[in-house]
mmCIF file of N, CA, C and O in Angstrom:
data_model
loop_
_atom_site.group_PDB
_atom_site.id
_atom_site.type_symbol
_atom_site.label_atom_id
_atom_site.label_comp_id
_atom_site.label_asym_id
_atom_site.label_seq_id
_atom_site.Cartn_x
_atom_site.Cartn_y
_atom_site.Cartn_z
ATOM 1 N N MET A 1 114.018 95.199 103.556
ATOM 2 C CA MET A 1 112.572 94.692 103.600
ATOM 3 C C MET A 1 112.181 95.019 104.953
ATOM 4 O O MET A 1 112.601 94.786 106.299
ATOM 5 N N SER A 2 110.731 95.863 105.135
ATOM 6 C CA SER A 2 110.079 96.049 106.526
ATOM 7 C C SER A 2 109.420 94.535 107.114
ATOM 8 O O SER A 2 109.401 93.582 106.142
ATOM 9 N N LYS A 3 109.577 94.690 108.752
ATOM 10 C CA LYS A 3 108.865 93.241 108.655
ATOM 11 C C LYS A 3 107.831 93.068 108.269
ATOM 12 O O LYS A 3 107.207 92.063 108.237
ATOM 13 N N THR A 4 106.762 94.353 108.274
ATOM 14 C CA THR A 4 105.591 94.078 108.156
ATOM 15 C C THR A 4 105.275 93.506 106.564
ATOM 16 O O THR A 4 104.522 92.642 106.424
ATOM 17 N N ILE A 5 106.000 93.810 106.087
ATOM 18 C CA ILE A 5 106.097 93.876 104.164
ATOM 19 C C ILE A 5 106.101 92.314 104.199
ATOM 20 O O ILE A 5 105.824 91.620 103.380
ATOM 21 N N GLU A 6 107.634 91.938 104.864
ATOM 22 C CA GLU A 6 107.856 90.688 104.743
ATOM 23 C C GLU A 6 107.129 89.509 105.135
ATOM 24 O O GLU A 6 106.853 88.680 104.807
ATOM 25 N N LEU A 7 106.412 89.657 106.666
ATOM 26 C CA LEU A 7 105.786 88.873 106.840
ATOM 27 C C LEU A 7 104.215 88.680 106.129
ATOM 28 O O LEU A 7 103.711 87.610 105.800
ATOM 29 N N GLN A 8 103.841 89.787 105.849
ATOM 30 C CA GLN A 8 102.791 89.736 104.494
ATOM 31 C C GLN A 8 102.968 89.067 103.603
ATOM 32 O O GLN A 8 102.609 88.073 103.126
ATOM 33 N N MET A 9 104.056 89.240 102.882
ATOM 34 C CA MET A 9 104.528 88.375 101.703
ATOM 35 C C MET A 9 104.445 86.774 102.119
ATOM 36 O O MET A 9 104.253 86.023 101.483
ATOM 37 N N GLU A 10 105.238 86.468 103.021
ATOM 38 C CA GLU A 10 105.289 85.386 103.317
ATOM 39 C C GLU A 10 104.034 84.686 103.727
ATOM 40 O O GLU A 10 103.655 83.339 103.235
ATOM 41 N N LYS A 11 103.131 85.627 104.184
ATOM 42 C CA LYS A 11 102.022 84.578 104.594
ATOM 43 C C LYS A 11 100.766 84.761 103.108
ATOM 44 O O LYS A 11 100.227 83.323 103.158
ATOM 45 N N SER A 12 101.105 85.539 102.315
ATOM 46 C CA SER A 12 100.533 85.616 101.217
ATOM 47 C C SER A 12 101.102 84.065 100.117
ATOM 48 O O SER A 12 100.342 83.491 99.365
ATOM 49 N N ARG A 13 102.338 83.948 99.984
ATOM 50 C CA ARG A 13 103.248 83.037 99.584
ATOM 51 C C ARG A 13 102.109 81.675 100.069
ATOM 52 O O ARG A 13 102.379 81.110 99.521
ATOM 53 N N ASN A 14 102.653 81.564 101.386
ATOM 54 C CA ASN A 14 101.635 80.217 101.704
ATOM 55 C C ASN A 14 100.609 80.160 101.340
ATOM 56 O O ASN A 14 99.918 78.920 100.897
ATOM 57 N N LEU A 15 99.597 81.193 101.604
ATOM 58 C CA LEU A 15 98.372 81.032 101.093
ATOM 59 C C LEU A 15 98.022 80.712 99.503
ATOM 60 O O LEU A 15 97.074 79.701 99.088
ATOM 61 N N ILE A 16 98.401 80.986 98.532
ATOM 62 C CA ILE A 16 98.891 80.963 97.336
ATOM 63 C C ILE A 16 99.652 79.759 97.404
ATOM 64 O O ILE A 16 99.131 78.825 96.579
ATOM 65 N N ASP A 17 100.289 79.029 97.892
ATOM 66 C CA ASP A 17 100.769 77.180 97.481
ATOM 67 C C ASP A 17 99.691 76.808 98.312
ATOM 68 O O ASP A 17 99.450 75.932 97.518
ATOM 69 N N GLY A 18 99.210 76.987 99.133
ATOM 70 C CA GLY A 18 97.900 76.357 99.693
ATOM 71 C C GLY A 18 96.615 75.827 98.875
ATOM 72 O O GLY A 18 95.994 74.603 98.702
ATOM 73 N N LEU A 19 96.341 77.199 98.139
ATOM 74 C CA LEU A 19 95.321 77.349 97.533
ATOM 75 C C LEU A 19 95.754 76.560 96.168
ATOM 76 O O LEU A 19 94.905 75.863 95.833
ATOM 77 N N ARG A 20 96.368 76.458 95.312
ATOM 78 C CA ARG A 20 96.856 76.315 94.353
ATOM 79 C C ARG A 20 96.761 74.447 94.770
ATOM 80 O O ARG A 20 96.656 73.434 93.858
ATOM 81 N N LYS A 21 97.473 74.330 95.724
ATOM 82 C CA LYS A 21 97.974 72.661 95.951
ATOM 83 C C LYS A 21 96.302 71.910 95.907
ATOM 84 O O LYS A 21 96.140 70.945 95.386
ATOM 85 N N HIS A 22 95.380 72.472 96.688
ATOM 86 C CA HIS A 22 93.958 72.331 96.982
ATOM 87 C C HIS A 22 92.939 72.187 95.905
ATOM 88 O O HIS A 22 92.344 71.623 95.335
ATOM 89 N N LEU A 23 93.348 73.417 94.710
ATOM 90 C CA LEU A 23 92.698 73.463 93.404
ATOM 91 C C LEU A 23 92.923 72.119 92.638
ATOM 92 O O LEU A 23 92.157 71.654 92.038
ATOM 93 N N ARG A 24 93.953 72.055 92.743
ATOM 94 C CA ARG A 24 94.791 71.253 91.716
ATOM 95 C C ARG A 24 94.212 69.438 92.554
ATOM 96 O O ARG A 24 93.757 68.526 91.714
ATOM 97 N N GLN A 25 93.651 69.749 93.666
ATOM 98 C CA GLN A 25 93.125 68.167 94.218
ATOM 99 C C GLN A 25 91.537 68.211 93.635
ATOM 100 O O GLN A 25 90.833 67.590 94.314
ATOM 101 N N GLY A 26 91.080 69.254 93.398
ATOM 102 C CA GLY A 26 89.846 69.153 92.851
ATOM 103 C C GLY A 26 88.820 69.990 93.917
ATOM 104 O O GLY A 26 87.771 70.078 93.968
ATOM 105 N N VAL A 27 89.450 70.619 95.090
ATOM 106 C CA VAL A 27 88.826 71.055 96.261
ATOM 107 C C VAL A 27 88.487 72.734 95.609
ATOM 108 O O VAL A 27 88.820 73.377 95.311
ATOM 109 N N ASP A 28 87.024 72.763 95.477
ATOM 110 C CA ASP A 28 86.685 74.508 95.283
ATOM 111 C C ASP A 28 86.252 74.839 96.593
ATOM 112 O O ASP A 28 85.173 74.750 97.415
ATOM 113 N N GLY A 29 86.602 76.075 96.593
ATOM 114 C CA GLY A 29 86.409 77.091 98.083
ATOM 115 C C GLY A 29 86.378 78.150 97.709
ATOM 116 O O GLY A 29 85.913 79.375 98.179
ATOM 117 N N GLY A 30 85.377 78.262 96.182
ATOM 118 C CA GLY A 30 84.986 79.741 96.296
ATOM 119 C C GLY A 30 85.910 80.386 95.484
ATOM 120 O O GLY A 30 86.180 81.622 95.396
ATOM 121 N N VAL A 31 87.254 79.840 94.994
ATOM 122 C CA VAL A 31 87.828 80.578 94.526
ATOM 123 C C VAL A 31 88.811 80.108 93.002
ATOM 124 O O VAL A 31 88.933 78.667 93.217
ATOM 125 N N ASN A 32 89.175 80.689 92.231
ATOM 126 C CA ASN A 32 89.508 80.382 91.570
ATOM 127 C C ASN A 32 91.036 80.397 90.691
ATOM 128 O O ASN A 32 91.685 81.316 91.212
ATOM 129 N N ASP A 33 91.902 79.709 89.398
ATOM 130 C CA ASP A 33 92.891 80.091 89.211
ATOM 131 C C ASP A 33 93.423 81.135 89.099
ATOM 132 O O ASP A 33 94.335 82.292 89.204
ATOM 133 N N GLN A 34 92.126 82.139 88.074
ATOM 134 C CA GLN A 34 92.258 83.571 87.623
ATOM 135 C C GLN A 34 92.848 84.262 88.991
ATOM 136 O O GLN A 34 93.395 85.396 88.947
ATOM 137 N N GLU A 35 92.069 84.230 90.109
ATOM 138 C CA GLU A 35 92.246 85.103 91.135
ATOM 139 C C GLU A 35 92.993 85.093 92.102
ATOM 140 O O GLU A 35 94.271 85.307 92.448
ATOM 141 N N ILE A 36 94.244 83.631 92.104
ATOM 142 C CA ILE A 36 94.976 83.120 92.520
ATOM 143 C C ILE A 36 96.500 83.858 91.682
ATOM 144 O O ILE A 36 97.479 84.353 92.159
ATOM 145 N N ASP A 37 96.128 83.698 90.472
ATOM 146 C CA ASP A 37 96.951 84.434 89.444
ATOM 147 C C ASP A 37 97.163 85.914 89.839
ATOM 148 O O ASP A 37 98.784 86.538 90.030
ATOM 149 N N GLN A 38 96.221 86.645 90.198
ATOM 150 C CA GLN A 38 95.870 88.165 90.118
ATOM 151 C C GLN A 38 96.683 88.161 91.275
ATOM 152 O O GLN A 38 97.744 89.136 91.479
ATOM 153 N N MET A 39 96.464 87.005 92.380
ATOM 154 C CA MET A 39 96.964 87.375 94.008
ATOM 155 C C MET A 39 98.616 87.586 93.494
ATOM 156 O O MET A 39 99.265 88.275 94.463
ATOM 157 N N GLU A 40 99.202 86.242 92.743
ATOM 158 C CA GLU A 40 100.480 86.277 92.859
ATOM 159 C C GLU A 40 101.234 87.305 91.957
ATOM 160 O O GLU A 40 102.422 87.704 92.425
ATOM 161 N N GLN A 41 100.495 87.673 91.028
ATOM 162 C CA GLN A 41 100.978 89.008 90.276
ATOM 163 C C GLN A 41 101.151 90.141 90.853
ATOM 164 O O GLN A 41 101.935 90.928 91.104
ATOM 165 N N THR A 42 100.126 90.521 91.931
ATOM 166 C CA THR A 42 99.854 91.748 92.892
ATOM 167 C C THR A 42 101.113 91.375 93.934
ATOM 168 O O THR A 42 102.186 92.152 94.524
ATOM 169 N N LEU A 43 101.503 90.280 94.229
ATOM 170 C CA LEU A 43 102.497 90.168 95.179
ATOM 171 C C LEU A 43 103.773 90.319 94.860
ATOM 172 O O LEU A 43 104.824 90.544 95.120
ATOM 173 N N SER A 44 104.075 90.217 93.335
ATOM 174 C CA SER A 44 105.447 90.183 92.494
ATOM 175 C C SER A 44 105.259 91.900 92.328
ATOM 176 O O SER A 44 106.886 92.163 92.324
ATOM 177 N N GLU A 45 104.715 92.227 92.186
ATOM 178 C CA GLU A 45 104.681 93.612 92.044
ATOM 179 C C GLU A 45 105.177 94.636 93.016
ATOM 180 O O GLU A 45 105.765 95.557 93.466
ATOM 181 N N LEU A 46 104.521 94.021 94.396
ATOM 182 C CA LEU A 46 104.906 94.443 95.981
ATOM 183 C C LEU A 46 106.212 94.294 96.185
ATOM 184 O O LEU A 46 106.731 94.819 96.457
ATOM 185 N N GLN A 47 106.710 92.842 96.016
ATOM 186 C CA GLN A 47 108.300 92.651 95.882
ATOM 187 C C GLN A 47 109.409 93.494 95.074
ATOM 188 O O GLN A 47 110.225 94.208 95.777
ATOM 189 N N ALA A 48 108.546 93.736 93.752
ATOM 190 C CA ALA A 48 109.379 94.718 93.034
ATOM 191 C C ALA A 48 109.231 95.665 93.899
ATOM 192 O O ALA A 48 110.771 96.557 93.524
ATOM 193 N N ALA A 49 108.504 96.687 94.106
ATOM 194 C CA ALA A 49 108.251 97.872 94.765
ATOM 195 C C ALA A 49 108.681 97.942 96.225
ATOM 196 O O ALA A 49 109.522 98.763 96.416
ATOM 197 N N ASN A 50 108.820 96.907 96.673
ATOM 198 C CA ASN A 50 109.843 96.761 97.767
ATOM 199 C C ASN A 50 111.248 97.074 97.381
ATOM 200 O O ASN A 50 112.164 97.768 98.511
ATOM 201 N N VAL A 51 111.684 96.261 96.599
ATOM 202 C CA VAL A 51 112.837 96.240 96.124
ATOM 203 C C VAL A 51 113.562 97.399 95.982
ATOM 204 O O VAL A 51 114.448 98.105 96.173
ATOM 205 N N GLU A 52 112.862 98.361 95.055
ATOM 206 C CA GLU A 52 113.171 99.679 94.762
ATOM 207 C C GLU A 52 113.041 100.480 95.765
ATOM 208 O O GLU A 52 114.070 101.143 95.969
ATOM 209 N N CYS A 53 112.209 100.491 96.643
ATOM 210 C CA CYS A 53 112.099 101.389 98.147
ATOM 211 C C CYS A 53 113.399 101.094 98.709
ATOM 212 O O CYS A 53 114.228 102.242 99.365
ATOM 213 N N ASP A 54 113.888 99.837 98.882
ATOM 214 C CA ASP A 54 114.969 99.649 99.534
ATOM 215 C C ASP A 54 116.217 100.103 98.954
ATOM 216 O O ASP A 54 117.415 100.508 99.647
ATOM 217 N N ARG A 55 116.367 100.077 97.739
ATOM 218 C CA ARG A 55 117.475 100.741 97.068
ATOM 219 C C ARG A 55 117.379 102.582 97.295
ATOM 220 O O ARG A 55 118.153 103.039 97.509
ATOM 221 N N LEU A 56 116.129 102.945 97.119
ATOM 222 C CA LEU A 56 116.093 104.387 97.216
ATOM 223 C C LEU A 56 116.523 104.924 98.620
ATOM 224 O O LEU A 56 117.044 105.507 99.118
ATOM 225 N N ARG A 57 115.887 104.187 99.531
ATOM 226 C CA ARG A 57 116.299 104.444 101.260
ATOM 227 C C ARG A 57 117.879 104.228 101.422
ATOM 228 O O ARG A 57 118.283 105.040 102.063
ATOM 229 N N ALA A 58 118.428 103.269 101.180
ATOM 230 C CA ALA A 58 119.657 103.532 100.947
ATOM 231 C C ALA A 58 120.493 104.487 100.351
ATOM 232 O O ALA A 58 121.594 104.547 100.622
ATOM 233 N N GLU A 59 119.909 104.812 99.107
ATOM 234 C CA GLU A 59 120.553 105.908 98.352
ATOM 235 C C GLU A 59 120.017 107.068 98.979
ATOM 236 O O GLU A 59 120.819 108.337 99.032
ATOM 237 N N LEU A 60 118.899 107.217 99.830
ATOM 238 C CA LEU A 60 118.369 108.081 100.315
ATOM 239 C C LEU A 60 119.311 108.880 102.176
ATOM 240 O O LEU A 60 119.547 109.673 102.189
ATOM 241 N N ALA A 61 119.670 107.786 102.507
ATOM 242 C CA ALA A 61 120.397 107.737 104.275
ATOM 243 C C ALA A 61 121.433 108.815 104.030
ATOM 244 O O ALA A 61 121.633 109.582 104.946
ATOM 245 N N PRO A 62 122.347 108.346 102.935
ATOM 246 C CA PRO A 62 123.467 109.386 103.684
ATOM 247 C C PRO A 62 123.256 110.808 102.771
ATOM 248 O O PRO A 62 123.918 111.533 103.256
ATOM 249 N N ARG A 63 122.318 111.032 102.382
ATOM 250 C CA ARG A 63 122.006 112.173 101.608
ATOM 251 C C ARG A 63 121.251 112.812 103.102
ATOM 252 O O ARG A 63 121.432 114.163 103.207
ATOM 253 N N VAL A 64 120.296 112.390 103.617
ATOM 254 C CA VAL A 64 119.744 112.633 104.890
ATOM 255 C C VAL A 64 120.684 113.085 105.907
ATOM 256 O O VAL A 64 120.754 114.492 106.612
ATOM 257 N N LYS A 65 121.870 112.310 106.061
ATOM 258 C CA LYS A 65 123.074 112.514 106.912
ATOM 259 C C LYS A 65 123.323 113.442 106.734
ATOM 260 O O LYS A 65 123.700 114.386 107.882
ATOM 261 N N ARG A 66 123.901 113.937 105.554
ATOM 262 C CA ARG A 66 124.530 115.114 105.324
ATOM 263 C C ARG A 66 123.965 116.061 105.271
ATOM 264 O O ARG A 66 124.327 117.415 105.695
ATOM 265 N N MET A 67 122.383 116.031 104.826
ATOM 266 C CA MET A 67 121.506 117.597 105.224
ATOM 267 C C MET A 67 121.660 117.759 106.517
ATOM 268 O O MET A 67 121.634 118.739 107.216
ATOM 269 N N ASN A 68 121.388 116.761 107.383
ATOM 270 C CA ASN A 68 121.105 116.792 108.927
ATOM 271 C C ASN A 68 122.735 117.726 109.420
ATOM 272 O O ASN A 68 122.469 118.662 110.401
ATOM 273 N N GLU A 69 123.992 117.064 108.817
ATOM 274 C CA GLU A 69 124.986 117.768 109.541
ATOM 275 C C GLU A 69 124.998 118.851 108.791
ATOM 276 O O GLU A 69 125.244 120.024 110.004
ATOM 277 N N LEU A 70 124.474 119.496 107.631
ATOM 278 C CA LEU A 70 124.629 120.822 107.278
ATOM 279 C C LEU A 70 123.605 121.962 108.266
ATOM 280 O O LEU A 70 123.889 122.979 108.589
ATOM 281 N N LEU A 71 122.334 121.240 108.417
ATOM 282 C CA LEU A 71 121.699 121.866 109.112
ATOM 283 C C LEU A 71 121.959 122.194 110.580
ATOM 284 O O LEU A 71 121.982 123.405 111.555
ATOM 285 N N ALA A 72 122.542 121.244 110.834
ATOM 286 C CA ALA A 72 123.075 121.697 112.674
ATOM 287 C C ALA A 72 123.962 122.552 113.042
ATOM 288 O O ALA A 72 124.591 123.527 113.211
ATOM 289 N N THR A 73 125.125 122.676 111.315
ATOM 290 C CA THR A 73 126.256 123.795 111.087
ATOM 291 C C THR A 73 125.659 125.122 110.965
ATOM 292 O O THR A 73 125.911 125.939 111.562
ATOM 293 N N VAL A 74 124.602 124.804 110.088
ATOM 294 C CA VAL A 74 124.003 126.646 110.255
ATOM 295 C C VAL A 74 122.891 126.532 110.975
ATOM 296 O O VAL A 74 123.192 127.938 112.073
ATOM 297 N N LYS A 75 122.652 125.809 112.120
ATOM 298 C CA LYS A 75 121.647 126.448 113.621
ATOM 299 C C LYS A 75 122.834 126.518 114.141
ATOM 300 O O LYS A 75 122.570 127.775 115.040
ATOM 301 N N THR A 76 124.193 126.318 114.196
ATOM 302 C CA THR A 76 125.460 126.362 115.483
ATOM 303 C C THR A 76 125.621 127.898 114.955
ATOM 304 O O THR A 76 125.669 128.520 115.926
ATOM 305 N N ALA A 77 125.953 127.821 113.633
ATOM 306 C CA ALA A 77 126.616 129.924 112.809
ATOM 307 C C ALA A 77 125.436 130.732 113.371
ATOM 308 O O ALA A 77 125.928 131.613 113.983
ATOM 309 N N TYR A 78 123.904 130.129 113.158
ATOM 310 C CA TYR A 78 122.872 131.670 113.621
ATOM 311 C C TYR A 78 123.120 131.897 115.206
ATOM 312 O O TYR A 78 122.893 133.032 115.354
ATOM 313 N N ALA A 79 123.248 130.655 115.721
ATOM 314 C CA ALA A 79 123.213 131.042 117.339
ATOM 315 C C ALA A 79 124.242 131.544 117.325
ATOM 316 O O ALA A 79 124.150 132.455 118.534
ATOM 317 N N GLU A 80 125.219 131.725 116.932
ATOM 318 C CA GLU A 80 126.339 132.126 117.739
ATOM 319 C C GLU A 80 126.651 133.658 117.108
ATOM 320 O O GLU A 80 126.799 134.551 117.889
ATOM 321 N N LYS A 81 126.078 134.034 115.961
ATOM 322 C CA LYS A 81 126.067 135.328 115.285
ATOM 323 C C LYS A 81 125.024 135.768 116.058
ATOM 324 O O LYS A 81 125.060 137.229 116.202
ATOM 325 N N LYS A 82 124.171 135.332 116.272
ATOM 326 C CA LYS A 82 122.639 136.017 117.169
ATOM 327 C C LYS A 82 123.282 136.515 118.049
ATOM 328 O O LYS A 82 122.945 137.582 118.392
ATOM 329 N N LYS A 83 124.079 135.853 118.919
ATOM 330 C CA LYS A 83 124.431 135.819 120.557
ATOM 331 C C LYS A 83 125.434 137.318 120.371
ATOM 332 O O LYS A 83 125.666 138.104 121.091
ATOM 333 N N THR A 84 126.313 137.058 118.897
ATOM 334 C CA THR A 84 127.512 138.568 119.187
ATOM 335 C C THR A 84 126.469 139.479 118.604
ATOM 336 O O THR A 84 126.669 140.306 119.564
ATOM 337 N N LEU A 85 125.625 139.523 118.073
ATOM 338 C CA LEU A 85 125.177 140.691 117.549
ATOM 339 C C LEU A 85 124.057 141.182 118.783
ATOM 340 O O LEU A 85 124.356 142.092 119.069
ATOM 341 N N LYS A 86 123.721 140.535 119.728
ATOM 342 C CA LYS A 86 123.007 140.835 120.873
ATOM 343 C C LYS A 86 123.686 141.502 121.498
ATOM 344 O O LYS A 86 123.387 142.282 122.404
ATOM 345 N N GLY A 87 124.694 140.927 121.828
ATOM 346 C CA GLY A 87 126.354 141.604 122.667
ATOM 347 C C GLY A 87 126.682 143.129 122.012
ATOM 348 O O GLY A 87 126.995 143.443 123.145
ATOM 349 N N TYR A 88 126.583 143.137 120.899
ATOM 350 C CA TYR A 88 127.316 144.570 119.984
ATOM 351 C C TYR A 88 125.705 145.885 120.316
ATOM 352 O O TYR A 88 126.320 146.576 119.824
ATOM 353 N N TYR A 89 125.153 145.071 119.955
ATOM 354 C CA TYR A 89 123.878 146.426 119.727
ATOM 355 C C TYR A 89 122.867 146.237 120.733
ATOM 356 O O TYR A 89 121.989 145.247 120.933
ATOM 357 N N PRO A 90 122.000 147.443 120.684
ATOM 358 C CA PRO A 90 120.876 146.969 121.886
ATOM 359 C C PRO A 90 119.761 146.414 120.808
ATOM 360 O O PRO A 90 119.706 146.397 119.891
ATOM 361 N N GLN A 91 118.574 146.275 122.125
ATOM 362 C CA GLN A 91 117.683 145.497 121.483
ATOM 363 C C GLN A 91 116.939 146.292 120.522
ATOM 364 O O GLN A 91 116.397 145.505 119.373
ATOM 365 N N GLU A 92 117.003 147.564 120.206
ATOM 366 C CA GLU A 92 116.251 148.203 119.462
ATOM 367 C C GLU A 92 116.701 147.871 117.858
ATOM 368 O O GLU A 92 116.124 147.870 116.793
ATOM 369 N N GLN A 93 117.468 147.494 117.719
ATOM 370 C CA GLN A 93 118.528 147.311 116.371
ATOM 371 C C GLN A 93 118.657 145.774 116.090
ATOM 372 O O GLN A 93 118.868 145.946 114.932
ATOM 373 N N TRP A 94 118.222 145.046 116.976
ATOM 374 C CA TRP A 94 118.430 143.477 116.263
ATOM 375 C C TRP A 94 117.333 143.237 115.187
ATOM 376 O O TRP A 94 117.902 142.528 114.533
ATOM 377 N N ALA A 95 116.164 143.979 115.247
ATOM 378 C CA ALA A 95 115.415 143.567 114.290
ATOM 379 C C ALA A 95 115.874 143.991 112.899
ATOM 380 O O ALA A 95 115.380 143.541 112.013
ATOM 381 N N LEU A 96 116.401 145.194 112.891
ATOM 382 C CA LEU A 96 117.569 145.437 111.246
ATOM 383 C C LEU A 96 118.172 144.154 111.050
ATOM 384 O O LEU A 96 118.755 144.383 109.672
ATOM 385 N N TYR A 97 118.749 143.514 111.955
ATOM 386 C CA TYR A 97 119.647 142.412 111.598
ATOM 387 C C TYR A 97 118.623 141.022 111.434
ATOM 388 O O TYR A 97 119.841 139.914 111.149
ATOM 389 N N GLY A 98 117.661 141.317 111.504
ATOM 390 C CA GLY A 98 116.787 139.732 111.039
ATOM 391 C C GLY A 98 116.598 139.207 112.270
ATOM 392 O O GLY A 98 116.358 138.439 112.481
ATOM 393 N N VAL A 99 116.771 139.749 113.602
ATOM 394 C CA VAL A 99 117.127 138.760 114.847
ATOM 395 C C VAL A 99 115.671 139.387 115.738
ATOM 396 O O VAL A 99 115.514 140.528 116.060
ATOM 397 N N PRO A 100 114.546 138.398 115.361
ATOM 398 C CA PRO A 100 113.136 139.243 116.359
ATOM 399 C C PRO A 100 113.283 138.891 117.341
ATOM 400 O O PRO A 100 112.299 139.567 118.208
ATOM 401 N N ASP A 101 114.214 138.539 118.072
ATOM 402 C CA ASP A 101 114.120 137.886 119.304
ATOM 403 C C ASP A 101 114.127 139.506 120.489
ATOM 404 O O ASP A 101 114.170 140.398 120.081
ATOM 405 N N LYS A 102 113.183 139.224 121.489
ATOM 406 C CA LYS A 102 113.144 140.265 122.386
ATOM 407 C C LYS A 102 113.585 140.038 123.581
ATOM 408 O O LYS A 102 113.390 138.218 124.184
ATOM 409 N N ARG A 103 114.031 140.104 124.525
ATOM 410 C CA ARG A 103 114.379 139.765 125.981
ATOM 411 C C ARG A 103 113.586 139.559 126.923
ATOM 412 O O ARG A 103 112.416 140.299 126.931
#
């Protein structure tokens, strides 16, 4: 859970608790039970969405790591092959092999 979401959820829970406590005591601050219920429902939805996002992040992290490893391998192979090609062929022929570089 991100710190921002965690902080907002904690502040919202405290506000909801305070509002419910004072509404029960008969203090009316322009807020009714329906609005508090709606806020509580939205907070629950945020918590569920956050749990799902955390699960997806955990699932995604190793895949992104693997993709980055593959990307590094491809970049290294590309650089090596391009260097080899440039060593064996004149600059005019590089484009024939998909190498747009010029010295």
